[in-house]
């Protein structure tokens, strides 16, 4: 191998390491919950980098936030394989999905993403106009989640429309349960999860009986 080739590989590894450091620093900073943490230049300074380095790695702030979201998605927990095991009962599958979401939403990665999303435009059209790559990454999360839910119940005789409805409301319902826990609610989150699981199971079972 030539000296130039060796140096090129080393440079590429350094570049990837810098990129990973920036993304990890972003998640740590965003997880603090400080609205001021939603600043690419501030995050760069925290690791001794410049705004120019951020632009070199990600293009612009939109590319940076899109990369942060993608970086987080690669590290979040997937729905356990046991959920889709042939013969697994409906209630076991739903409970596993609920537990997986709960664990994910109580992680520091989730706190980081919530902080980032709170600083982004809430209007979808405005988000897509100002941060098209970030919006596309968020949209892909929804698509991936829906496919995961459809796969989880694919071998069961349940109404696909109801699966879509369940996939649509579970994230919001789970955020509510997690929020109650974080605010110091007197409600038992485990009891809330069981109640939600039972409600979803009953709803999906009704479609099996038709």
PDB file of C-alpha atoms in Angstrom, residues 2-192:
ATOM      1  CA  UNK A   2       1.275   3.484  -0.837  1.00  0.00           C
ATOM      2  CA  UNK A   3       2.074   6.103   1.779  1.00  0.00           C
ATOM      3  CA  UNK A   4      -0.650   8.306   0.295  1.00  0.00           C
ATOM      4  CA  UNK A   5      -3.182   5.502   0.657  1.00  0.00           C
ATOM      5  CA  UNK A   6      -2.227   4.886   4.277  1.00  0.00           C
ATOM      6  CA  UNK A   7      -2.433   8.578   5.116  1.00  0.00           C
ATOM      7  CA  UNK A   8      -5.808   8.788   3.394  1.00  0.00           C
ATOM      8  CA  UNK A   9      -7.217   5.977   5.506  1.00  0.00           C
ATOM      9  CA  UNK A  10      -5.868   7.552   8.687  1.00  0.00           C
ATOM     10  CA  UNK A  11      -7.382  10.892   7.714  1.00  0.00           C
ATOM     11  CA  UNK A  12     -10.724   9.237   7.041  1.00  0.00           C
ATOM     12  CA  UNK A  13     -10.651   7.498  10.428  1.00  0.00           C
ATOM     13  CA  UNK A  14      -9.853  10.794  12.135  1.00  0.00           C
ATOM     14  CA  UNK A  15     -12.724  12.438  10.284  1.00  0.00           C
ATOM     15  CA  UNK A  16     -15.150   9.703  11.333  1.00  0.00           C
ATOM     16  CA  UNK A  17     -13.930   9.934  14.930  1.00  0.00           C
ATOM     17  CA  UNK A  18     -14.464  13.701  14.895  1.00  0.00           C
ATOM     18  CA  UNK A  19     -17.954  13.211  13.486  1.00  0.00           C
ATOM     19  CA  UNK A  20     -18.837  10.622  16.142  1.00  0.00           C
ATOM     20  CA  UNK A  21     -17.471  12.867  18.899  1.00  0.00           C
ATOM     21  CA  UNK A  22     -19.607  15.758  17.679  1.00  0.00           C
ATOM     22  CA  UNK A  23     -22.748  13.631  17.574  1.00  0.00           C
ATOM     23  CA  UNK A  24     -22.124  12.123  21.014  1.00  0.00           C
ATOM     24  CA  UNK A  25     -21.455  15.605  22.404  1.00  0.00           C
ATOM     25  CA  UNK A  26     -24.684  16.833  20.843  1.00  0.00           C
ATOM     26  CA  UNK A  27     -26.729  14.111  22.527  1.00  0.00           C
ATOM     27  CA  UNK A  28     -25.080  14.770  25.893  1.00  0.00           C
ATOM     28  CA  UNK A  29     -25.668  18.495  25.628  1.00  0.00           C
ATOM     29  CA  UNK A  30     -29.242  18.192  24.401  1.00  0.00           C
ATOM     30  CA  UNK A  31     -30.057  15.666  27.136  1.00  0.00           C
ATOM     31  CA  UNK A  32     -29.445  18.387  29.731  1.00  0.00           C
ATOM     32  CA  UNK A  33     -32.823  19.821  28.787  1.00  0.00           C
ATOM     33  CA  UNK A  34     -31.354  23.304  28.473  1.00  0.00           C
ATOM     34  CA  UNK A  35     -33.030  25.055  25.502  1.00  0.00           C
ATOM     35  CA  UNK A  36     -29.732  26.847  24.909  1.00  0.00           C
ATOM     36  CA  UNK A  37     -28.135  23.480  24.195  1.00  0.00           C
ATOM     37  CA  UNK A  38     -29.905  23.410  20.823  1.00  0.00           C
ATOM     38  CA  UNK A  39     -26.981  25.217  19.225  1.00  0.00           C
ATOM     39  CA  UNK A  40     -24.591  23.522  16.833  1.00  0.00           C
ATOM     40  CA  UNK A  41     -21.902  26.154  17.423  1.00  0.00           C
ATOM     41  CA  UNK A  42     -22.174  25.760  21.195  1.00  0.00           C
ATOM     42  CA  UNK A  43     -21.886  21.984  20.915  1.00  0.00           C
ATOM     43  CA  UNK A  44     -18.837  22.371  18.682  1.00  0.00           C
ATOM     44  CA  UNK A  45     -17.165  24.618  21.258  1.00  0.00           C
ATOM     45  CA  UNK A  46     -17.804  22.062  23.998  1.00  0.00           C
ATOM     46  CA  UNK A  47     -15.531  19.585  22.231  1.00  0.00           C
ATOM     47  CA  UNK A  48     -13.022  22.173  21.070  1.00  0.00           C
ATOM     48  CA  UNK A  49     -14.193  22.231  17.455  1.00  0.00           C
ATOM     49  CA  UNK A  50     -15.111  25.170  15.250  1.00  0.00           C
ATOM     50  CA  UNK A  51     -18.258  25.955  13.305  1.00  0.00           C
ATOM     51  CA  UNK A  52     -16.175  25.376  10.201  1.00  0.00           C
ATOM     52  CA  UNK A  53     -15.518  21.812  11.353  1.00  0.00           C
ATOM     53  CA  UNK A  54     -19.253  21.267  11.807  1.00  0.00           C
ATOM     54  CA  UNK A  55     -19.947  22.572   8.308  1.00  0.00           C
ATOM     55  CA  UNK A  56     -17.198  20.366   6.898  1.00  0.00           C
ATOM     56  CA  UNK A  57     -18.714  17.259   8.490  1.00  0.00           C
ATOM     57  CA  UNK A  58     -22.428  17.991   8.072  1.00  0.00           C
ATOM     58  CA  UNK A  59     -22.827  20.804   5.547  1.00  0.00           C
ATOM     59  CA  UNK A  60     -25.043  23.066   7.647  1.00  0.00           C
ATOM     60  CA  UNK A  61     -27.114  23.091  10.823  1.00  0.00           C
ATOM     61  CA  UNK A  62     -29.909  21.154   9.103  1.00  0.00           C
ATOM     62  CA  UNK A  63     -27.463  18.415   8.166  1.00  0.00           C
ATOM     63  CA  UNK A  64     -26.122  18.414  11.715  1.00  0.00           C
ATOM     64  CA  UNK A  65     -29.528  17.949  13.361  1.00  0.00           C
ATOM     65  CA  UNK A  66     -30.470  15.287  10.813  1.00  0.00           C
ATOM     66  CA  UNK A  67     -27.245  13.437  11.650  1.00  0.00           C
ATOM     67  CA  UNK A  68     -27.946  13.745  15.389  1.00  0.00           C
ATOM     68  CA  UNK A  69     -31.374  12.181  14.882  1.00  0.00           C
ATOM     69  CA  UNK A  70     -29.930   9.387  12.754  1.00  0.00           C
ATOM     70  CA  UNK A  71     -27.153   8.793  15.292  1.00  0.00           C
ATOM     71  CA  UNK A  72     -29.731   8.483  18.059  1.00  0.00           C
ATOM     72  CA  UNK A  73     -31.939   6.169  15.993  1.00  0.00           C
ATOM     73  CA  UNK A  74     -29.030   3.779  15.495  1.00  0.00           C
ATOM     74  CA  UNK A  75     -28.675   3.468  19.267  1.00  0.00           C
ATOM     75  CA  UNK A  76     -32.278   3.150  20.349  1.00  0.00           C
ATOM     76  CA  UNK A  77     -33.701  -0.220  21.303  1.00  0.00           C
ATOM     77  CA  UNK A  78     -35.510  -2.257  18.687  1.00  0.00           C
ATOM     78  CA  UNK A  79     -38.652  -4.259  19.299  1.00  0.00           C
ATOM     79  CA  UNK A  80     -37.450  -7.622  20.703  1.00  0.00           C
ATOM     80  CA  UNK A  81     -37.339 -10.518  18.251  1.00  0.00           C
ATOM     81  CA  UNK A  82     -39.529 -12.537  20.630  1.00  0.00           C
ATOM     82  CA  UNK A  83     -42.416 -10.216  19.757  1.00  0.00           C
ATOM     83  CA  UNK A  84     -42.643 -11.615  16.250  1.00  0.00           C
ATOM     84  CA  UNK A  85     -41.917 -15.225  17.178  1.00  0.00           C
ATOM     85  CA  UNK A  86     -44.494 -17.531  15.644  1.00  0.00           C
ATOM     86  CA  UNK A  87     -47.024 -18.509  18.284  1.00  0.00           C
ATOM     87  CA  UNK A  88     -46.278 -15.617  20.642  1.00  0.00           C
ATOM     88  CA  UNK A  89     -49.585 -14.506  22.183  1.00  0.00           C
ATOM     89  CA  UNK A  90     -50.994 -11.081  21.413  1.00  0.00           C
ATOM     90  CA  UNK A  91     -50.700  -9.771  24.971  1.00  0.00           C
ATOM     91  CA  UNK A  92     -47.021 -10.759  25.166  1.00  0.00           C
ATOM     92  CA  UNK A  93     -46.281  -8.890  21.948  1.00  0.00           C
ATOM     93  CA  UNK A  94     -48.095  -5.740  23.010  1.00  0.00           C
ATOM     94  CA  UNK A  95     -46.477  -5.752  26.464  1.00  0.00           C
ATOM     95  CA  UNK A  96     -43.012  -6.097  24.908  1.00  0.00           C
ATOM     96  CA  UNK A  97     -43.663  -3.151  22.597  1.00  0.00           C
ATOM     97  CA  UNK A  98     -44.887  -1.018  25.503  1.00  0.00           C
ATOM     98  CA  UNK A  99     -41.868  -1.922  27.653  1.00  0.00           C
ATOM     99  CA  UNK A 100     -39.437  -1.221  24.811  1.00  0.00           C
ATOM    100  CA  UNK A 101     -40.943   2.210  24.201  1.00  0.00           C
ATOM    101  CA  UNK A 102     -40.967   3.004  27.909  1.00  0.00           C
ATOM    102  CA  UNK A 103     -37.288   2.127  28.253  1.00  0.00           C
ATOM    103  CA  UNK A 104     -36.463   4.207  25.200  1.00  0.00           C
ATOM    104  CA  UNK A 105     -38.437   7.243  26.328  1.00  0.00           C
ATOM    105  CA  UNK A 106     -36.762   7.258  29.746  1.00  0.00           C
ATOM    106  CA  UNK A 107     -33.258   7.180  28.242  1.00  0.00           C
ATOM    107  CA  UNK A 108     -31.003  10.228  27.935  1.00  0.00           C
ATOM    108  CA  UNK A 109     -31.184   9.906  24.148  1.00  0.00           C
ATOM    109  CA  UNK A 110     -34.925  10.455  24.289  1.00  0.00           C
ATOM    110  CA  UNK A 111     -34.509  13.527  26.499  1.00  0.00           C
ATOM    111  CA  UNK A 112     -32.020  14.875  23.981  1.00  0.00           C
ATOM    112  CA  UNK A 113     -34.371  14.381  21.051  1.00  0.00           C
ATOM    113  CA  UNK A 114     -37.309  15.914  22.925  1.00  0.00           C
ATOM    114  CA  UNK A 115     -35.196  19.006  23.613  1.00  0.00           C
ATOM    115  CA  UNK A 116     -34.192  19.245  19.971  1.00  0.00           C
ATOM    116  CA  UNK A 117     -37.725  18.773  18.676  1.00  0.00           C
ATOM    117  CA  UNK A 118     -39.048  21.418  21.065  1.00  0.00           C
ATOM    118  CA  UNK A 119     -36.694  23.947  19.455  1.00  0.00           C
ATOM    119  CA  UNK A 120     -37.639  23.036  15.889  1.00  0.00           C
ATOM    120  CA  UNK A 121     -40.716  24.459  14.129  1.00  0.00           C
ATOM    121  CA  UNK A 122     -43.842  22.572  15.209  1.00  0.00           C
ATOM    122  CA  UNK A 123     -45.559  23.329  11.917  1.00  0.00           C
ATOM    123  CA  UNK A 124     -44.712  20.541   9.492  1.00  0.00           C
ATOM    124  CA  UNK A 125     -44.619  22.781   6.424  1.00  0.00           C
ATOM    125  CA  UNK A 126     -42.307  25.244   8.147  1.00  0.00           C
ATOM    126  CA  UNK A 127     -40.069  22.443   9.406  1.00  0.00           C
ATOM    127  CA  UNK A 128     -39.747  20.979   5.917  1.00  0.00           C
ATOM    128  CA  UNK A 129     -38.960  24.406   4.472  1.00  0.00           C
ATOM    129  CA  UNK A 130     -36.303  25.387   7.000  1.00  0.00           C
ATOM    130  CA  UNK A 131     -34.888  21.968   7.900  1.00  0.00           C
ATOM    131  CA  UNK A 132     -35.656  19.589   5.014  1.00  0.00           C
ATOM    132  CA  UNK A 133     -33.079  16.942   5.957  1.00  0.00           C
ATOM    133  CA  UNK A 134     -34.103  17.001   9.606  1.00  0.00           C
ATOM    134  CA  UNK A 135     -37.763  16.706   8.612  1.00  0.00           C
ATOM    135  CA  UNK A 136     -36.959  13.773   6.328  1.00  0.00           C
ATOM    136  CA  UNK A 137     -35.158  11.959   9.149  1.00  0.00           C
ATOM    137  CA  UNK A 138     -38.084  12.483  11.525  1.00  0.00           C
ATOM    138  CA  UNK A 139     -40.479  11.255   8.845  1.00  0.00           C
ATOM    139  CA  UNK A 140     -38.393   8.119   8.379  1.00  0.00           C
ATOM    140  CA  UNK A 141     -38.756   7.408  12.102  1.00  0.00           C
ATOM    141  CA  UNK A 142     -42.521   7.306  11.690  1.00  0.00           C
ATOM    142  CA  UNK A 143     -42.270   5.008   8.681  1.00  0.00           C
ATOM    143  CA  UNK A 144     -39.881   2.670  10.488  1.00  0.00           C
ATOM    144  CA  UNK A 145     -42.113   2.552  13.556  1.00  0.00           C
ATOM    145  CA  UNK A 146     -45.210   1.712  11.515  1.00  0.00           C
ATOM    146  CA  UNK A 147     -43.388  -1.078   9.682  1.00  0.00           C
ATOM    147  CA  UNK A 148     -42.139  -2.473  12.999  1.00  0.00           C
ATOM    148  CA  UNK A 149     -45.680  -2.588  14.382  1.00  0.00           C
ATOM    149  CA  UNK A 150     -47.045  -4.173  11.223  1.00  0.00           C
ATOM    150  CA  UNK A 151     -44.306  -6.798  11.355  1.00  0.00           C
ATOM    151  CA  UNK A 152     -44.999  -7.482  15.031  1.00  0.00           C
ATOM    152  CA  UNK A 153     -48.580  -8.558  14.265  1.00  0.00           C
ATOM    153  CA  UNK A 154     -48.131  -9.818  10.703  1.00  0.00           C
ATOM    154  CA  UNK A 155     -48.895 -13.471  11.483  1.00  0.00           C
ATOM    155  CA  UNK A 156     -51.959 -12.671  13.588  1.00  0.00           C
ATOM    156  CA  UNK A 157     -55.439 -12.195  12.202  1.00  0.00           C
ATOM    157  CA  UNK A 158     -55.867  -8.573  13.223  1.00  0.00           C
ATOM    158  CA  UNK A 159     -57.304  -5.683  11.241  1.00  0.00           C
ATOM    159  CA  UNK A 160     -54.376  -3.821   9.601  1.00  0.00           C
ATOM    160  CA  UNK A 161     -56.267  -0.546  10.017  1.00  0.00           C
ATOM    161  CA  UNK A 162     -56.344  -1.078  13.758  1.00  0.00           C
ATOM    162  CA  UNK A 163     -52.631  -1.847  13.768  1.00  0.00           C
ATOM    163  CA  UNK A 164     -52.021   1.503  12.048  1.00  0.00           C
ATOM    164  CA  UNK A 165     -54.207   3.267  14.606  1.00  0.00           C
ATOM    165  CA  UNK A 166     -52.387   1.608  17.494  1.00  0.00           C
ATOM    166  CA  UNK A 167     -49.020   2.492  15.965  1.00  0.00           C
ATOM    167  CA  UNK A 168     -50.197   6.105  15.686  1.00  0.00           C
ATOM    168  CA  UNK A 169     -51.278   6.573  19.297  1.00  0.00           C
ATOM    169  CA  UNK A 170     -48.823   4.423  21.275  1.00  0.00           C
ATOM    170  CA  UNK A 171     -45.900   6.923  21.172  1.00  0.00           C
ATOM    171  CA  UNK A 172     -48.070   9.767  22.462  1.00  0.00           C
ATOM    172  CA  UNK A 173     -49.656   7.600  25.137  1.00  0.00           C
ATOM    173  CA  UNK A 174     -46.259   6.411  26.312  1.00  0.00           C
ATOM    174  CA  UNK A 175     -44.908   9.962  26.425  1.00  0.00           C
ATOM    175  CA  UNK A 176     -47.800  10.807  28.714  1.00  0.00           C
ATOM    176  CA  UNK A 177     -46.961   7.953  31.078  1.00  0.00           C
ATOM    177  CA  UNK A 178     -43.267   8.867  31.077  1.00  0.00           C
ATOM    178  CA  UNK A 179     -44.100  12.534  31.669  1.00  0.00           C
ATOM    179  CA  UNK A 180     -46.245  11.630  34.679  1.00  0.00           C
ATOM    180  CA  UNK A 181     -43.371   9.637  36.117  1.00  0.00           C
ATOM    181  CA  UNK A 182     -40.884  12.463  35.577  1.00  0.00           C
ATOM    182  CA  UNK A 183     -43.236  15.001  37.160  1.00  0.00           C
ATOM    183  CA  UNK A 184     -43.580  12.860  40.267  1.00  0.00           C
ATOM    184  CA  UNK A 185     -47.118  11.611  39.724  1.00  0.00           C
ATOM    185  CA  UNK A 186     -48.886   9.538  42.373  1.00  0.00           C
ATOM    186  CA  UNK A 187     -49.905   7.095  39.651  1.00  0.00           C
ATOM    187  CA  UNK A 188     -47.982   3.839  39.309  1.00  0.00           C
ATOM    188  CA  UNK A 189     -46.358   3.782  35.833  1.00  0.00           C
ATOM    189  CA  UNK A 190     -46.323  -0.022  35.807  1.00  0.00           C
ATOM    190  CA  UNK A 191     -50.056  -0.050  36.431  1.00  0.00           C
ATOM    191  CA  UNK A 192     -50.524   2.509  33.674  1.00  0.00           C
TER     192      UNK A 192
END
